[in-house]
Short mmCIF file of C-alpha atoms in Angstrom, two decimals:
data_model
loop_
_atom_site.label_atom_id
_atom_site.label_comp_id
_atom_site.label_asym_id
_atom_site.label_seq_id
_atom_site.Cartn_x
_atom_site.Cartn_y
_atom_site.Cartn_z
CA UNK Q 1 -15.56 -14.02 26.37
CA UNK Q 2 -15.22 -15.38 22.40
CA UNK Q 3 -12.17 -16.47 21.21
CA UNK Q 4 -9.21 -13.96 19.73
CA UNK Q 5 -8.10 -14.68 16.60
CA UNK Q 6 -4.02 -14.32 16.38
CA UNK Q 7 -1.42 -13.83 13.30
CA UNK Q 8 -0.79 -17.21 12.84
CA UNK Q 9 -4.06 -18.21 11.81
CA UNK Q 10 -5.45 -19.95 14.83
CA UNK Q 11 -7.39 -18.69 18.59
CA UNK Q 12 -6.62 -17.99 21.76
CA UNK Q 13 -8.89 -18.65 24.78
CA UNK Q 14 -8.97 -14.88 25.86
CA UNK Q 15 -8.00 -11.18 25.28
CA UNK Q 16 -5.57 -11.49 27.52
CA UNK Q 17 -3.31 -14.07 26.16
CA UNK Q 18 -3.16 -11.88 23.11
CA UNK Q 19 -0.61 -8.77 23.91
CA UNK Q 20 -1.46 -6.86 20.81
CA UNK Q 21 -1.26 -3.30 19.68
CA UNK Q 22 -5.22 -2.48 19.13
CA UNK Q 23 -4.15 0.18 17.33
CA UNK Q 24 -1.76 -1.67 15.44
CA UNK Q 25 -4.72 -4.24 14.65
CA UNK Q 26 -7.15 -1.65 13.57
CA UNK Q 27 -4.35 -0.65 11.09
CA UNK Q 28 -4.18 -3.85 10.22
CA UNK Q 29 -7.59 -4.31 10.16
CA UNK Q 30 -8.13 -1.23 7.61
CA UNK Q 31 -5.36 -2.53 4.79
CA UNK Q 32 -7.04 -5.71 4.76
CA UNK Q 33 -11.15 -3.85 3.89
CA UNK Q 34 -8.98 -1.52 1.30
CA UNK Q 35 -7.46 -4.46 -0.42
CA UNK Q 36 -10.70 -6.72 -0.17
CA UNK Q 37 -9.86 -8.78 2.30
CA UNK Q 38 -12.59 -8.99 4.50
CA UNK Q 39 -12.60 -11.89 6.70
CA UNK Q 40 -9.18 -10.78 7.64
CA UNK Q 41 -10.33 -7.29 8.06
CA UNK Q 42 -13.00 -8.66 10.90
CA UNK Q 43 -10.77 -10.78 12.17
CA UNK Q 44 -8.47 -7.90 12.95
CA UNK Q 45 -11.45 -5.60 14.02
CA UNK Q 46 -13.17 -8.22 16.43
CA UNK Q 47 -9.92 -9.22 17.84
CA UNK Q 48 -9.16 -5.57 19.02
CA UNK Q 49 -12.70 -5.28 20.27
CA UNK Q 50 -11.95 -8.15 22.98
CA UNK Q 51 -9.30 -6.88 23.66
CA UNK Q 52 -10.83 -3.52 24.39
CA UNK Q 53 -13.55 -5.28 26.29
CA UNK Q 54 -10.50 -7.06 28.56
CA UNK Q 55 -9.43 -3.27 29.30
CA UNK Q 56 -12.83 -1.60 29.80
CA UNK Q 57 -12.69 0.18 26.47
CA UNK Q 58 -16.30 -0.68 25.65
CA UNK Q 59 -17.06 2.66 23.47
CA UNK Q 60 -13.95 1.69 21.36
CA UNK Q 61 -14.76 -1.92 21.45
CA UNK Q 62 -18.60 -0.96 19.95
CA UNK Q 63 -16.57 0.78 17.21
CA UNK Q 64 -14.47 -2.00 16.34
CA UNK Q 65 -17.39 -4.56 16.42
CA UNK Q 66 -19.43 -2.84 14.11
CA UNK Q 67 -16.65 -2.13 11.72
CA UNK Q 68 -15.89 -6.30 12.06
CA UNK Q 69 -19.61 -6.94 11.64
CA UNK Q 70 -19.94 -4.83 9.17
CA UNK Q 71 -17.09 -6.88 6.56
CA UNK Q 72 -18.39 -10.38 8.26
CA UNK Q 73 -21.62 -9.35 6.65
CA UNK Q 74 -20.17 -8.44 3.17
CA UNK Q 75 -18.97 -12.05 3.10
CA UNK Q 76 -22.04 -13.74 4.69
CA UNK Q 77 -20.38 -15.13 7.49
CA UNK Q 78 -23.03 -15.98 9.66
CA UNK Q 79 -20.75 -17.76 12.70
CA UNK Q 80 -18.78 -14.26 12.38
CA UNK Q 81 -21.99 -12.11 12.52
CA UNK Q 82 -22.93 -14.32 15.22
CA UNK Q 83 -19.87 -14.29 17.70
CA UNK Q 84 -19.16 -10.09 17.10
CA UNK Q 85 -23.24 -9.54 17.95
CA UNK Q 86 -22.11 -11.27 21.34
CA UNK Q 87 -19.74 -9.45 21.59
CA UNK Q 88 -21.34 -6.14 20.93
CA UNK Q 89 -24.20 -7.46 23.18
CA UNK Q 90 -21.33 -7.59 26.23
CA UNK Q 91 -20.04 -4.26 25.22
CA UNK Q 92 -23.60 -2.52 25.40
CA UNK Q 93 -24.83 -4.25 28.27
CA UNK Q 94 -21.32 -2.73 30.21
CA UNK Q 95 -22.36 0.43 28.83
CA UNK Q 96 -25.59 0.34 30.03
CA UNK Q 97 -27.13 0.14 26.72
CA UNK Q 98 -29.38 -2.71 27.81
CA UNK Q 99 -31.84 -2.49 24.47
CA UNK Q 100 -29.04 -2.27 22.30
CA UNK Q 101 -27.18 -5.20 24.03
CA UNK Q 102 -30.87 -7.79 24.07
CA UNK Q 103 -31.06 -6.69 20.13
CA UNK Q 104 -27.49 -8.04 19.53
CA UNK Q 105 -27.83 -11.30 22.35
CA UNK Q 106 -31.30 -12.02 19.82
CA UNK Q 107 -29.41 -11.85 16.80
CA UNK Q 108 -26.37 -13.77 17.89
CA UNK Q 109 -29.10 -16.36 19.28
CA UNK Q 110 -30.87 -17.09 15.80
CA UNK Q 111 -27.91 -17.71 14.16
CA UNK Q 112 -26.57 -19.93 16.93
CA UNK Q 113 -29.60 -21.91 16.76
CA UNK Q 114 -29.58 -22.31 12.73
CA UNK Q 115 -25.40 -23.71 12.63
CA UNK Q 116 -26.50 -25.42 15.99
CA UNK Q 117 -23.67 -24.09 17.78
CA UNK Q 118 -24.06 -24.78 21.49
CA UNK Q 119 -20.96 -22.85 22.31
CA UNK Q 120 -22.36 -19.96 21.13
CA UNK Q 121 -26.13 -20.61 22.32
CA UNK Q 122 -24.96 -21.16 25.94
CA UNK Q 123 -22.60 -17.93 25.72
CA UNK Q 124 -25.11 -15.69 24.77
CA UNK Q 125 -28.07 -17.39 26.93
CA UNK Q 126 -25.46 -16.27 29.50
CA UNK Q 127 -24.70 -12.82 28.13
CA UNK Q 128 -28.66 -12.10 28.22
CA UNK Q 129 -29.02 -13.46 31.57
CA UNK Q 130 -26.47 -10.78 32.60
CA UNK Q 131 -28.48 -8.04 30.69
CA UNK Q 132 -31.23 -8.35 32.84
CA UNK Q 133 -29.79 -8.70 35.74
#
């Protein structure tokens, strides 16, 4: 699973080391896209989407990737775009949305490949692998 961002500016390893209020970060989350703070706003968005995932939320977790996608894109941040299309790739493919979740896995992958992020290459190579199983 990606990396949660927290308060304080820096990640966590996992969902779970991140006790948040998803609610409270989709709040969060919604101040920052009305006051034009976007990055922040996906932060907030894509950090309650893992932790959704972590708690088998995966319809809520969709919603909250595609609202974090959506303000990574308004700010062109292609290592943002990349890491929430994993993640919506995960939350598809445990929704049994299988086309949905190889459409995200091929995005996330092209990106990967153009910062050369092995991280993120291996991750989703993985997450695709588990698509098809």
């Amino acid at each position: 699973m990606r990396k949660v961002y927290k308060d304080n500016g820096e990640f966590s390893e996992n969902a779970e080391e991140e006790n948040g209020d998803v609610d409270k970060l989709i709040l969060e989350g919604e101040k920052f896209e009305e006051s034009g703070d976007f990055l922040s706003a996906a932060q907030r968005f894509n950090q309650a989407a893992l932790i959704l995932l972590e708690s088998e939320e995966h319809e809520r977790a969709v919603d909250c990737c595609l609202r974090a996608l959506k303000n990574y894109e308004k700010i062109g941040d292609e290592k943002g775009i990349a890491d929430t299309s994993y993640n919506l790739c995960i939350a598809f493919s445990n929704l049994g949305k299988h086309e949905n979740a190889i459409s995200c896995c091929n995005r996330a992958l092209k990106i990967y490949e153009k910062l050369k992020e092995e991280e993120g290459l291996a991750d989703t190579y993985y997450g695709l692998a588990v698509v098809y199983l």
